[in-house]
Each structure stands twice: as C-alpha cells, then as structure tokens.
Coordinates of N, CA and C in Angstrom, one line a residue:
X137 N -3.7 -18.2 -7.0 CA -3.4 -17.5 -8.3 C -2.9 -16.1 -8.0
X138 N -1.7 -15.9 -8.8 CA -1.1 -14.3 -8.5 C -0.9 -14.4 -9.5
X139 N -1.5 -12.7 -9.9 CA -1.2 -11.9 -10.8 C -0.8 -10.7 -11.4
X140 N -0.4 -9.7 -12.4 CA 0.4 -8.6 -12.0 C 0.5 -8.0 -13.2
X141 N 0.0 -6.5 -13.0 CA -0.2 -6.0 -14.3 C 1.1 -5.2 -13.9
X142 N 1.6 -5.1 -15.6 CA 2.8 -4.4 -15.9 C 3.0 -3.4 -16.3
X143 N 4.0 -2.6 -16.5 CA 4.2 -1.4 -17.2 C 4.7 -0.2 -16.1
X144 N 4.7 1.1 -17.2 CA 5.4 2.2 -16.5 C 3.8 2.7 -15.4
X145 N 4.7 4.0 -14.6 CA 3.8 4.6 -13.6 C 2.9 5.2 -14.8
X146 N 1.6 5.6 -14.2 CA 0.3 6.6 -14.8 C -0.2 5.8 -16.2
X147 N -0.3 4.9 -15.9 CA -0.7 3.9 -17.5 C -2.2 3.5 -17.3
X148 N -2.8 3.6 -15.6 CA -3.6 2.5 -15.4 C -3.9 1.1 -14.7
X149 N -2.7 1.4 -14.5 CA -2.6 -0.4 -13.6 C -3.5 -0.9 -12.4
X150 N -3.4 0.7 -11.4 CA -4.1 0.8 -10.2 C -5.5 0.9 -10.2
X151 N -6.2 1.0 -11.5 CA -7.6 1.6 -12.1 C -8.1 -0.2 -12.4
X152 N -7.3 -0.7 -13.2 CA -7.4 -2.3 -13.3 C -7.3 -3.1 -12.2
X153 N -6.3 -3.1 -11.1 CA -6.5 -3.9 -10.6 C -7.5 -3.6 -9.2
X154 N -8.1 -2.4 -9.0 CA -9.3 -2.4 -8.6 C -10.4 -3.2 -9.1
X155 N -10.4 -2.6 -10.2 CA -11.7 -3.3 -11.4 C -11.8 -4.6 -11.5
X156 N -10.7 -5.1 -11.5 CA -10.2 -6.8 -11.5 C -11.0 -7.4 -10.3
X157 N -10.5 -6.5 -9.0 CA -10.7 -7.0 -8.0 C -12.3 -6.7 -7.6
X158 N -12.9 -6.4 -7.9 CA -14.6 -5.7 -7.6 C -15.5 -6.8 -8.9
X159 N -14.6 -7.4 -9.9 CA -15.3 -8.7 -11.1 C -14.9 -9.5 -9.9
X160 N -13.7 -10.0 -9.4 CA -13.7 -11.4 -8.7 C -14.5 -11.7 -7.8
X161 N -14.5 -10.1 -6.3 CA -15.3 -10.3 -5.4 C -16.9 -10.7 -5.7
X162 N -17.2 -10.1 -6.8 CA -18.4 -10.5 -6.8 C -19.0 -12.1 -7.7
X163 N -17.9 -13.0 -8.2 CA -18.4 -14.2 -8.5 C -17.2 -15.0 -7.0
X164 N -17.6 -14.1 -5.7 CA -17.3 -14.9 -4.6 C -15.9 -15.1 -4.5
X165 N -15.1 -15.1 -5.1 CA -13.6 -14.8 -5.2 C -12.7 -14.1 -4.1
X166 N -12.4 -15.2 -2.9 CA -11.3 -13.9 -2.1 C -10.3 -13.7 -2.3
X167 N -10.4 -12.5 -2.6 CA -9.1 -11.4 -3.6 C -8.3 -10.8 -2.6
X168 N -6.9 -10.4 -3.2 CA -6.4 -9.1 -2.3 C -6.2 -8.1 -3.4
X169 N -6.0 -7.4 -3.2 CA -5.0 -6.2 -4.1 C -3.3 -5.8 -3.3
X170 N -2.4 -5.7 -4.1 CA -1.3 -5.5 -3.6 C -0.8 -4.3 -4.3
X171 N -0.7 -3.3 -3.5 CA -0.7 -2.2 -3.4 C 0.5 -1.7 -4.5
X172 N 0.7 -0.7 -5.0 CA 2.2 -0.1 -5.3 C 2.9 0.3 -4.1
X173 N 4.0 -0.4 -4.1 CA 4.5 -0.3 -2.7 C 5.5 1.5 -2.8
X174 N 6.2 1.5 -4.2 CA 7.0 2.9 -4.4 C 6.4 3.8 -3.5
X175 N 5.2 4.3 -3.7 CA 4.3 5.2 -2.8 C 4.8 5.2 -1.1
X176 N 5.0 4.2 -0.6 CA 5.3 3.8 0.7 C 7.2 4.3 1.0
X177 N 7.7 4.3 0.1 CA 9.4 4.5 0.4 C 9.7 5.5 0.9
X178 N 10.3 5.5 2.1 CA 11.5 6.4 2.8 C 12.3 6.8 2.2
X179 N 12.5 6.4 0.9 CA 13.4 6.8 0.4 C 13.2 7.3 -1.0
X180 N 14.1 8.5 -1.7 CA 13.3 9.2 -3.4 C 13.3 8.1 -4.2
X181 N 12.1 8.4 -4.6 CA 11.7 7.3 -6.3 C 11.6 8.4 -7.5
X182 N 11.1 7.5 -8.6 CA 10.9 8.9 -9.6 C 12.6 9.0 -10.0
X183 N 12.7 9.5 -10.3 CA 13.9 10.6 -11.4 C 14.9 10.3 -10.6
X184 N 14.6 10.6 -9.3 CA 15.9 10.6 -8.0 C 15.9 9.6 -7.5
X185 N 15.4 8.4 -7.9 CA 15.7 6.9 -7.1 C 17.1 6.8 -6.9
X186 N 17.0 5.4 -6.0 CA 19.3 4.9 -6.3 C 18.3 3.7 -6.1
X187 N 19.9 2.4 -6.3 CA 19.6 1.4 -6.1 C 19.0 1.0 -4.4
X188 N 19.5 1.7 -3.2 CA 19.0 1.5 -2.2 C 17.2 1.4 -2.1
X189 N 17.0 2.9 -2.8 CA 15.5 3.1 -3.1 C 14.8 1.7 -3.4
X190 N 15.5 1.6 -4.8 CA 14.6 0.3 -5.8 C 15.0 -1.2 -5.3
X191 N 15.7 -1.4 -4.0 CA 16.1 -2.1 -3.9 C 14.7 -2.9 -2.4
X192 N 15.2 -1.5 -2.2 CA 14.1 -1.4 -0.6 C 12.4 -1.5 -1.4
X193 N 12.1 -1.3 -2.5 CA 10.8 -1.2 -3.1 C 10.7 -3.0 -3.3
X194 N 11.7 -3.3 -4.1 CA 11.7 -4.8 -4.5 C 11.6 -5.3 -3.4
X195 N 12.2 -5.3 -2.3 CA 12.0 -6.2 -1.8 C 10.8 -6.1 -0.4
X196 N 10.2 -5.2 -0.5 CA 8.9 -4.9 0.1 C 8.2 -5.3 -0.8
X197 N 8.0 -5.3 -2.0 CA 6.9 -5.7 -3.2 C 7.0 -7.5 -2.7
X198 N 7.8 -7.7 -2.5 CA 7.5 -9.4 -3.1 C 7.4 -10.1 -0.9
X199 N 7.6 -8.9 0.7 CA 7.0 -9.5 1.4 C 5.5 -8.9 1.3
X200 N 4.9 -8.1 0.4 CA 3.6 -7.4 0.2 C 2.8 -9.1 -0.4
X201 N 3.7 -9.5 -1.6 CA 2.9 -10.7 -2.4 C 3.3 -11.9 -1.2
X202 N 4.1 -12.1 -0.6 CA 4.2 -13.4 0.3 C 2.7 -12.8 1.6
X203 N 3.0 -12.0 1.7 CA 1.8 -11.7 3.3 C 0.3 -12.2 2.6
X204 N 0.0 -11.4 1.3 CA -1.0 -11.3 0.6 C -1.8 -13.2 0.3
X205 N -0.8 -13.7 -0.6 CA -0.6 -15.0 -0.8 C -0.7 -15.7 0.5
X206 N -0.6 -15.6 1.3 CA -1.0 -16.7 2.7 C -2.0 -15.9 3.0
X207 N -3.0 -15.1 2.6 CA -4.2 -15.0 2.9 C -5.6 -15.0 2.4
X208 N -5.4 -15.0 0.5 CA -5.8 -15.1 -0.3 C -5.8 -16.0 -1.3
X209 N -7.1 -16.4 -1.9 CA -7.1 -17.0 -2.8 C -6.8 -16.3 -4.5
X210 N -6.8 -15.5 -4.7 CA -6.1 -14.7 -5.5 C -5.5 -13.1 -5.0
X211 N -4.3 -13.1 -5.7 CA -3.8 -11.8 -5.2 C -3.5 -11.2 -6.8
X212 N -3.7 -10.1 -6.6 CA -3.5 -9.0 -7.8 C -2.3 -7.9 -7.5
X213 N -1.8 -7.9 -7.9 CA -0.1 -7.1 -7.9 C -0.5 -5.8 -9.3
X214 N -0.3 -4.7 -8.2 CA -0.7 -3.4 -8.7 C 1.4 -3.1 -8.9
X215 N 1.4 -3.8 -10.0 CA 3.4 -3.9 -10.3 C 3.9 -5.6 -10.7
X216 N 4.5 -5.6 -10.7 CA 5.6 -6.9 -10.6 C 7.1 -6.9 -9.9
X217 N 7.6 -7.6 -9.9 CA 9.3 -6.9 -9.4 C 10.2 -7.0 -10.6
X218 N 9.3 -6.9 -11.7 CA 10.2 -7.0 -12.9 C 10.3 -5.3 -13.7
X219 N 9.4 -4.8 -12.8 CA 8.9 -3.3 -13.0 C 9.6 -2.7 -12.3
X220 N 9.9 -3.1 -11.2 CA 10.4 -2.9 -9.9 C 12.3 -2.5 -10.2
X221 N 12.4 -4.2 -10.7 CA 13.5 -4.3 -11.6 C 13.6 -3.3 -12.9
X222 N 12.8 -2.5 -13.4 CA 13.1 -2.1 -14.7 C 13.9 -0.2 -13.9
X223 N 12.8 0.3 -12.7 CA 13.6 1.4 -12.4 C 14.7 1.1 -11.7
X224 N 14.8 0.1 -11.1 CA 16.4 -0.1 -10.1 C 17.5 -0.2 -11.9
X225 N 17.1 -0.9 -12.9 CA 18.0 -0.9 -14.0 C 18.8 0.3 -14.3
X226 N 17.3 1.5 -14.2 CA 17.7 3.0 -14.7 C 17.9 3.6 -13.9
X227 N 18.1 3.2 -12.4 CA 18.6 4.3 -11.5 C 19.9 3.8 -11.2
X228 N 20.3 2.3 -11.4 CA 22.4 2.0 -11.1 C 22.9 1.1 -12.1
X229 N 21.8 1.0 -13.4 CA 22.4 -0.3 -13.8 C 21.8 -1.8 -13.7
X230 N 22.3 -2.6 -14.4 CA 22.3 -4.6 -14.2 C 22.9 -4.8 -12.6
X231 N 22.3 -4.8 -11.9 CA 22.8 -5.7 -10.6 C 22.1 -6.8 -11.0
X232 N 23.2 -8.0 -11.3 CA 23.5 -9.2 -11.5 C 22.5 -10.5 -10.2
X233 N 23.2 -9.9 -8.8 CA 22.3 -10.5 -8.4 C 21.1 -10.9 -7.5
X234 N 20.5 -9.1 -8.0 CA 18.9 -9.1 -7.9 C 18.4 -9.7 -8.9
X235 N 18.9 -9.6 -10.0 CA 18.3 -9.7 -11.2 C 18.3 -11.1 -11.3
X236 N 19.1 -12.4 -10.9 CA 18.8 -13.4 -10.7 C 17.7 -13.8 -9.5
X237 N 17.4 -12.9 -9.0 CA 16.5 -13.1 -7.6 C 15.0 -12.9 -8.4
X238 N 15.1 -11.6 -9.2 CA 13.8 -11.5 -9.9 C 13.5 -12.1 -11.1
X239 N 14.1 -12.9 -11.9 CA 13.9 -14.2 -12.7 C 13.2 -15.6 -12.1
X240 N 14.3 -16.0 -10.7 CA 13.2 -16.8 -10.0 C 12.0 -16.1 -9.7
X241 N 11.5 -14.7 -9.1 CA 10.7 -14.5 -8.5 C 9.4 -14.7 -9.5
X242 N 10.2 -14.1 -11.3 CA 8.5 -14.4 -12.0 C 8.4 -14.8 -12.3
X243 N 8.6 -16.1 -11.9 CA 8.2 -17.8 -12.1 C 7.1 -17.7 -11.4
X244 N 6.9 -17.0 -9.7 CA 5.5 -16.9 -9.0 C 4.9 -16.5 -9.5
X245 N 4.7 -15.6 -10.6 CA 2.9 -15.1 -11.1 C 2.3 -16.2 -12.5
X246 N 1.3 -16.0 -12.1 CA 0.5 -17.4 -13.2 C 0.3 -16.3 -14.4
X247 N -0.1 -14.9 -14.0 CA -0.5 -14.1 -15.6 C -0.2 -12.8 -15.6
X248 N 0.4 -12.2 -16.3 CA 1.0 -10.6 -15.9 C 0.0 -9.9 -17.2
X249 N -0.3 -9.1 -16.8 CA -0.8 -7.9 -17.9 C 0.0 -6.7 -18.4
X250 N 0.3 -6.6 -19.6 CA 1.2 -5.2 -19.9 C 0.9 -4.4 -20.6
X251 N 0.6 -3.6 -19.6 CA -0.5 -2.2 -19.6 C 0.2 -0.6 -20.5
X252 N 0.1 -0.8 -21.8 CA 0.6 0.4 -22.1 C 0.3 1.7 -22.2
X253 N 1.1 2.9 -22.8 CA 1.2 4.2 -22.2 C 0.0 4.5 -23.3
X254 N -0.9 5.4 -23.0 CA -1.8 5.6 -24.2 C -2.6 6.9 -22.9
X255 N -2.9 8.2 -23.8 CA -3.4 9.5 -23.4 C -2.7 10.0 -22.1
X256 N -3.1 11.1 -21.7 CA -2.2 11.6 -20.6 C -2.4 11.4 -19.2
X257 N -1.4 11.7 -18.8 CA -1.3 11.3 -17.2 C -1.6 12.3 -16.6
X258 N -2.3 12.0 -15.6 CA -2.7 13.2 -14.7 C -1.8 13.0 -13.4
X259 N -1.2 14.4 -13.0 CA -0.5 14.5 -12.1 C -1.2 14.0 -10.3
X260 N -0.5 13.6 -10.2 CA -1.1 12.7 -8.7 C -0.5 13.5 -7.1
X261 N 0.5 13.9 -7.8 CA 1.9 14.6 -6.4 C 2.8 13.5 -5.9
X262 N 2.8 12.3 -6.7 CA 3.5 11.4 -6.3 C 4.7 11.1 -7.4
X263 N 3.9 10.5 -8.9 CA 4.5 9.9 -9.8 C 5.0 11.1 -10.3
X264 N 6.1 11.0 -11.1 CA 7.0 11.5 -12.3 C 5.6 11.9 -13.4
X265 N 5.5 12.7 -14.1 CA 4.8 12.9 -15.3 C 5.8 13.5 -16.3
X266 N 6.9 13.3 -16.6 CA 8.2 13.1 -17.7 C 7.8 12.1 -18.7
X267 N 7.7 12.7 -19.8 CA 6.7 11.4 -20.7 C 8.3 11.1 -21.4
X268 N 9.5 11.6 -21.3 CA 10.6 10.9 -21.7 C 11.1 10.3 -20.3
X269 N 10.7 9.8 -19.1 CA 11.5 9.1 -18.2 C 10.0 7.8 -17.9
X270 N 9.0 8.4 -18.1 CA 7.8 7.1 -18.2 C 8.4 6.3 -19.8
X271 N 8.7 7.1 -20.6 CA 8.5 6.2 -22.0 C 10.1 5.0 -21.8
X272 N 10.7 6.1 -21.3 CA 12.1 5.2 -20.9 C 12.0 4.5 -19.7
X273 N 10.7 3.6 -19.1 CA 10.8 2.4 -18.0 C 10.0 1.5 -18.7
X274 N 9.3 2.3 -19.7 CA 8.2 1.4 -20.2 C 8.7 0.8 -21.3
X275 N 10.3 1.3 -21.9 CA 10.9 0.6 -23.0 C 11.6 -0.6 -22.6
X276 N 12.4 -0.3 -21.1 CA 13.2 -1.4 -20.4 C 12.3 -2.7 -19.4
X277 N 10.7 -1.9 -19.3 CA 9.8 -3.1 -18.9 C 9.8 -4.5 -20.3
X278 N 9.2 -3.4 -21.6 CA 9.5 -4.5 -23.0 C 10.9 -5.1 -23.3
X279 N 11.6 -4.5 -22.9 CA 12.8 -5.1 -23.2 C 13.4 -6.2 -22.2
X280 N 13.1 -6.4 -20.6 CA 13.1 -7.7 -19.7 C 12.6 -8.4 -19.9
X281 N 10.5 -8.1 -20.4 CA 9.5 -9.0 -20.9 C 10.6 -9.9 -21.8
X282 N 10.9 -8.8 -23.0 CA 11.7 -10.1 -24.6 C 12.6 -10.5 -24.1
X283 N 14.0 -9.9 -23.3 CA 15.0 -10.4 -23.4 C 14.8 -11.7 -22.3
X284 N 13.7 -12.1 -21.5 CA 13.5 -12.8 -20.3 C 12.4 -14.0 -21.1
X285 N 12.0 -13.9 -22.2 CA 11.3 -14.9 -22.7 C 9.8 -14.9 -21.9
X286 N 9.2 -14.0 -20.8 CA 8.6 -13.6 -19.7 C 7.0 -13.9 -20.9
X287 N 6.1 -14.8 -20.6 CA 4.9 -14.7 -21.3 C 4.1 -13.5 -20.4
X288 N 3.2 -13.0 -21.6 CA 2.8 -11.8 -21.2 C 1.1 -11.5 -21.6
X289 N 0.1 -11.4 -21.3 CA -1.1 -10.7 -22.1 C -0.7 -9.3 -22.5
X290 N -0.6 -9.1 -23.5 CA -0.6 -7.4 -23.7 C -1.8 -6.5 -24.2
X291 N -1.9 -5.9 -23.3 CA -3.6 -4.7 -23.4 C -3.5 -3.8 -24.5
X292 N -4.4 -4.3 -25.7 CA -4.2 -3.1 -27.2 C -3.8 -1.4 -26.4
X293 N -3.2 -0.7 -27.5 CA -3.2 0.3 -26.8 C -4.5 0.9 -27.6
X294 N -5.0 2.2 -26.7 CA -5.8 3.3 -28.0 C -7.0 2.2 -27.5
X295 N -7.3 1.1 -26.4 CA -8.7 0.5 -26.4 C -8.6 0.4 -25.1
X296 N -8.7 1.5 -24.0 CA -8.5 1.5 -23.1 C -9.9 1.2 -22.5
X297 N -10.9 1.0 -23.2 CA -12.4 1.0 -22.3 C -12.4 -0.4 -22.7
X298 N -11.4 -1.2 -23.4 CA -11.8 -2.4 -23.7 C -10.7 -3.4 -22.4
X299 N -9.7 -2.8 -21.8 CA -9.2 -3.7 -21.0 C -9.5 -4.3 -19.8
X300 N -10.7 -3.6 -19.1 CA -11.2 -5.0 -18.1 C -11.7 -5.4 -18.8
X301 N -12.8 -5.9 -20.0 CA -13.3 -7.2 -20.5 C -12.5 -7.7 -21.0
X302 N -11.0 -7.6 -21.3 CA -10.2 -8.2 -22.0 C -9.2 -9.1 -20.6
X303 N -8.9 -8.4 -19.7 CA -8.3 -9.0 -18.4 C -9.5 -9.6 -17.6
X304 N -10.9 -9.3 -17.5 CA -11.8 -10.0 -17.3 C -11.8 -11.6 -17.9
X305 N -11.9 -11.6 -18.9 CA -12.3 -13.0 -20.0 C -11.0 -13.9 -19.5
X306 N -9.9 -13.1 -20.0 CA -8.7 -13.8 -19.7 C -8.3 -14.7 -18.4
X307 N -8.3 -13.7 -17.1 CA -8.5 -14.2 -16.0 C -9.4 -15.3 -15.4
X308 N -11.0 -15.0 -15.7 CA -11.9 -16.4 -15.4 C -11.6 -17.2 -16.0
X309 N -11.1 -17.5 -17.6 CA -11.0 -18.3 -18.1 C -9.8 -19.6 -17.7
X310 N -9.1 -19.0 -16.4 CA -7.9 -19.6 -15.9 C -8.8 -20.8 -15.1
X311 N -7.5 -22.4 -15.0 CA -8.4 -23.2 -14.6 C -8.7 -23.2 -13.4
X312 N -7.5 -22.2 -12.9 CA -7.4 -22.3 -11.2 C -8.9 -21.6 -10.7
X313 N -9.4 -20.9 -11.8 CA -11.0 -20.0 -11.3 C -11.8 -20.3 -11.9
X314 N -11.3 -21.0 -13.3 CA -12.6 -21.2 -13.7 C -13.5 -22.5 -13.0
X315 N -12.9 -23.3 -12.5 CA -12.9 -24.8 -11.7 C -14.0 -24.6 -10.6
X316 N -13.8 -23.1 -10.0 CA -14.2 -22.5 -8.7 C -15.1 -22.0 -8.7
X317 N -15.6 -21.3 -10.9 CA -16.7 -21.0 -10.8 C -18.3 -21.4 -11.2
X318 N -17.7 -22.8 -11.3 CA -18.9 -23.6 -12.1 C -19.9 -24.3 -11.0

C-alpha cells in the first residue's frame, strides 16, 4: 500500500506522515516514510526553482517510492509527484511529457491526502514562507487534483487536531490493512 499526503510546503504533511507512521508501527505494520526529497536538491527550489531543479526532485521522489516499496509493506510519501509536478508547472510551464509520466505515476498510490493551508507557517530555513507563492502551488495542486479526475481524501481545513483520526480511520479501514489487522 502507497500513500501520499498532498498539498503546498508548511501545511503539515511531514507532522502526518510521521503520525501515520508511529499509528501503523504500533498495530505491527512495516511502514517507511518517504522523505521530502526538495530538501535534498543540489539545485534552488522555492521561488528560484527551474525545470532542471523540479525535474531532478520528480524524479528522485518516485526512485525514493520504488527503493521504499521493495522494502515495505506500506510506504507513506511525505509529497506526491503531482506536487512535485505542481512546482515544476510554476517554475517552466506544462511539460507535456513529464506530465504524461506523472499521470501514469498516480495510478501507483492507493490514497492521497490533501492537506490544506490553515494558520501560520513557521520558518524552517528551508521552505518559502510567501503565503502568495504557497497559496499559488496549493491552487495548481487543486487544480491537477480536478483537472486529472485524481480521487482524493481532503483534510477539513480549521480541524487541524482532527486529521490523524481522520487519516487514521480512513487508512485502517483500507482492505489491504484492514485484512492484516484482524
């Protein structure tokens, strides 16, 4: 089972899929977590990305989910490559054919979570905290979700103490774990 919470940077994602991952481990569940790979680039992200950047992130994100996946029974994607895809969009544009590459690719996750922007972001020294260049990846994340027909869980916003038991319930309730935990 692979899965992959969505949305812009400083939302939360990383805070869930810990959490996610510390509910599984303990009803015996061998989990990974897959890291945010952006953090790892040689090359500028944030505001100054290019397509080289978002290109080199995409395609480290999805050997992070292949290495992960051959060694776990669930893997948790702190991203998607549709997120991935949303800043390569705003840093050159529709490239045609990544963007067919990351259509097949989210066919591989069984449940994405889409984590929205709600109170403030605390500066890290990494991410952007531009609440007009976060609000603008997090519009073109909803807008690949719709225009991609992409099913999605979406986390209320403003109920932020309520989304692990909401990504909790959802996730065991899958048959691939719930099967595993009876």
């Amino acid at each position: 089972m692979k899965l992959a919470f969505i949305g812009t940077h400083g939302v939360g994602k990383t805070t869930l899929c810990y959490d996610l991952a510390s509910v599984l481990k303990r009803q015996n569940v061998h989990v990974d977590v897959v890291k945010e790979v952006a953090r790892l680039s040689p090359l500028p992200i944030n505001r100054k990305t290019s397509l080289d950047a978002q290109t080199w992130i995409l395609t480290t994100q999805v050997a992070e989910e292949i290495r992960s996946a051959s060694q776990h029974d669930v893997v948790i994607c702190d991203r998607s490559v549709l997120d991935n895809y949303a800043y390569l969009l705003f840093a050159a544009g529709r490239q045609k054919p990544i963007e067919r590459f990351v259509d097949h690719w989210m066919k591989s996750y069984d449940l994405l979570f889409k984590v929205p922007m709600s109170g403030v972001v605390s500066e890290d020294g990494v991410r952007d905290t531009d609440e007009f260049f976060m609000r603008t990846i997090d519009q073109l994340v909803d807008t690949l979700l719709a225009e991609k027909k992409i099913s999605h869980e979406r986390l209320p916003e403003g109920q932020r103490e309520r989304w692990i038991e909401i990504v909790r319930q959802t996730v065991l309730a899958r048959p691939q774990l719930s099967s595993r935990l009876i």
